[in-house]
């Protein structure tokens, strides 16, 4: 009689792996392992295992079926190329069949659960078989904990891609559902004591500083692939997780996966640009509902837009960000609206024109809930603003934005390549009552004239300000 400890399953000189029981560990268990030569060879990927039929067929339905198909009854050779987890998973399952203790933990439970399901190691063949043990660990340790569920979900990404986790016991959907359900249960039970966290609104790139709870589960999602992250966020949104929590999760994920642009546009290679584009488009698609009271910080939206431009993101993605920034423009500082340009000019003034227009409800698509526009034209064609509409900005917000625009004009006026038509379009954008004083505007015009001395004021202004 003899047993094999975990360290004794080693490759032989011929490249095969053989169980070699030693006399010092004999009688340590009642499991009958003899010193006779193996009668079963199992090929798993590039690895070959020399084993014995009886221990494996006593616990694995799949191996039993494969052996029944073999013609040679004395020695057999079978191949299992598509087992999830590959050779490592099969080795652990084989040890379990020999009665060797296999420790189930967060790093291997997904592999063992999927592999045991694939090998049909169920209660039909042996009590407390590997599948039921892995399932018990999942039920009691993993699915009841958000961090543990995230950790196990991350390990699923490394399983053999030949058979996806969804095809093997639906493990991934169960983990995602557990994360979403537990997150919303915590939200309801504890009033977001463990979930809610507000990032400083003026940080372009959030960091895990003292204001970030070190045990906050949302930070753990940063380890997930984009596909799994998207599926988790979609699930928690559908379950009703608060928008500010979702916003913080997205900020944290973007900080860890994107090279967020703060100043000038990044020069990136094509492959990096492609990855950045996919990530930023996915994050923008997951942002909370657009509104003037959105929980998404302005600085983060600005960084996303700059990154989207640098990564050549889809026009729909850029337009979504421009609208979001426009709806919250009264929260912006000058740095937020200094959008770098790819063209000859320093800044993307076309984007800023659209952003300010969104704020003022000048765009044709910005309707209220009744489908009515917030502006109309008077008898002489001048633009009239219905600022009493629920969707329109308040007067105090307009005054803030007017100062922001004048500061922006003074900044872009320093660009000698800025066309007068662009400067005029920006200068005439605000309605007359938006400025209490015009000192900021005159200062910007003065700067523009000094940078472009060949222009006269009459060429710049259609009519006096």
mmCIF file of C-alpha atoms in Angstrom, residues 106-107 109-110 138 142-143 145-159 165-166 170-180 220-221 223-225 227-233:
data_model
loop_
_atom_site.group_PDB
_atom_site.id
_atom_site.type_symbol
_atom_site.label_atom_id
_atom_site.label_comp_id
_atom_site.label_asym_id
_atom_site.label_seq_id
_atom_site.Cartn_x
_atom_site.Cartn_y
_atom_site.Cartn_z
ATOM 1 C CA UNK A 106 -10.123 31.497 -5.076
ATOM 2 C CA UNK A 107 -7.337 31.026 -7.597
ATOM 3 C CA UNK A 109 -12.006 27.016 -7.934
ATOM 4 C CA UNK A 110 -13.123 28.150 -11.399
ATOM 5 C CA UNK A 138 -18.514 28.476 -4.854
ATOM 6 C CA UNK A 142 -17.486 32.896 -3.595
ATOM 7 C CA UNK A 143 -21.040 33.749 -4.628
ATOM 8 C CA UNK A 145 -18.937 37.843 -1.529
ATOM 9 C CA UNK A 146 -18.485 40.596 -4.110
ATOM 10 C CA UNK A 147 -14.654 40.707 -3.923
ATOM 11 C CA UNK A 148 -14.415 36.911 -4.062
ATOM 12 C CA UNK A 149 -16.768 36.764 -7.035
ATOM 13 C CA UNK A 150 -14.678 39.356 -8.864
ATOM 14 C CA UNK A 151 -11.464 37.465 -8.082
ATOM 15 C CA UNK A 152 -12.860 34.183 -9.413
ATOM 16 C CA UNK A 153 -14.345 35.907 -12.448
ATOM 17 C CA UNK A 154 -10.870 37.213 -13.248
ATOM 18 C CA UNK A 155 -9.431 33.686 -13.144
ATOM 19 C CA UNK A 156 -12.060 32.575 -15.670
ATOM 20 C CA UNK A 157 -10.291 34.709 -18.277
ATOM 21 C CA UNK A 158 -7.299 32.366 -18.209
ATOM 22 C CA UNK A 159 -9.240 29.146 -18.801
ATOM 23 C CA UNK A 165 -16.867 29.204 -19.341
ATOM 24 C CA UNK A 166 -20.426 29.810 -20.543
ATOM 25 C CA UNK A 170 -22.543 28.725 -16.932
ATOM 26 C CA UNK A 171 -20.049 29.817 -14.296
ATOM 27 C CA UNK A 172 -19.398 33.296 -15.667
ATOM 28 C CA UNK A 173 -23.072 34.375 -15.790
ATOM 29 C CA UNK A 174 -23.519 33.091 -12.238
ATOM 30 C CA UNK A 175 -20.560 35.142 -10.991
ATOM 31 C CA UNK A 176 -21.751 38.280 -12.763
ATOM 32 C CA UNK A 177 -25.263 37.846 -11.413
ATOM 33 C CA UNK A 178 -23.891 37.342 -7.887
ATOM 34 C CA UNK A 179 -21.851 40.552 -8.113
ATOM 35 C CA UNK A 180 -24.864 42.547 -9.281
ATOM 36 C CA UNK A 220 -11.398 45.353 -7.836
ATOM 37 C CA UNK A 221 -13.222 45.489 -11.174
ATOM 38 C CA UNK A 223 -8.498 43.683 -13.037
ATOM 39 C CA UNK A 224 -11.193 42.424 -15.411
ATOM 40 C CA UNK A 225 -10.925 42.337 -19.177
ATOM 41 C CA UNK A 227 -15.568 42.292 -22.049
ATOM 42 C CA UNK A 228 -16.129 41.009 -18.509
ATOM 43 C CA UNK A 229 -16.103 44.554 -17.118
ATOM 44 C CA UNK A 230 -18.764 45.602 -19.619
ATOM 45 C CA UNK A 231 -20.933 42.642 -18.677
ATOM 46 C CA UNK A 232 -20.628 43.340 -14.944
ATOM 47 C CA UNK A 233 -21.459 47.033 -15.352
#
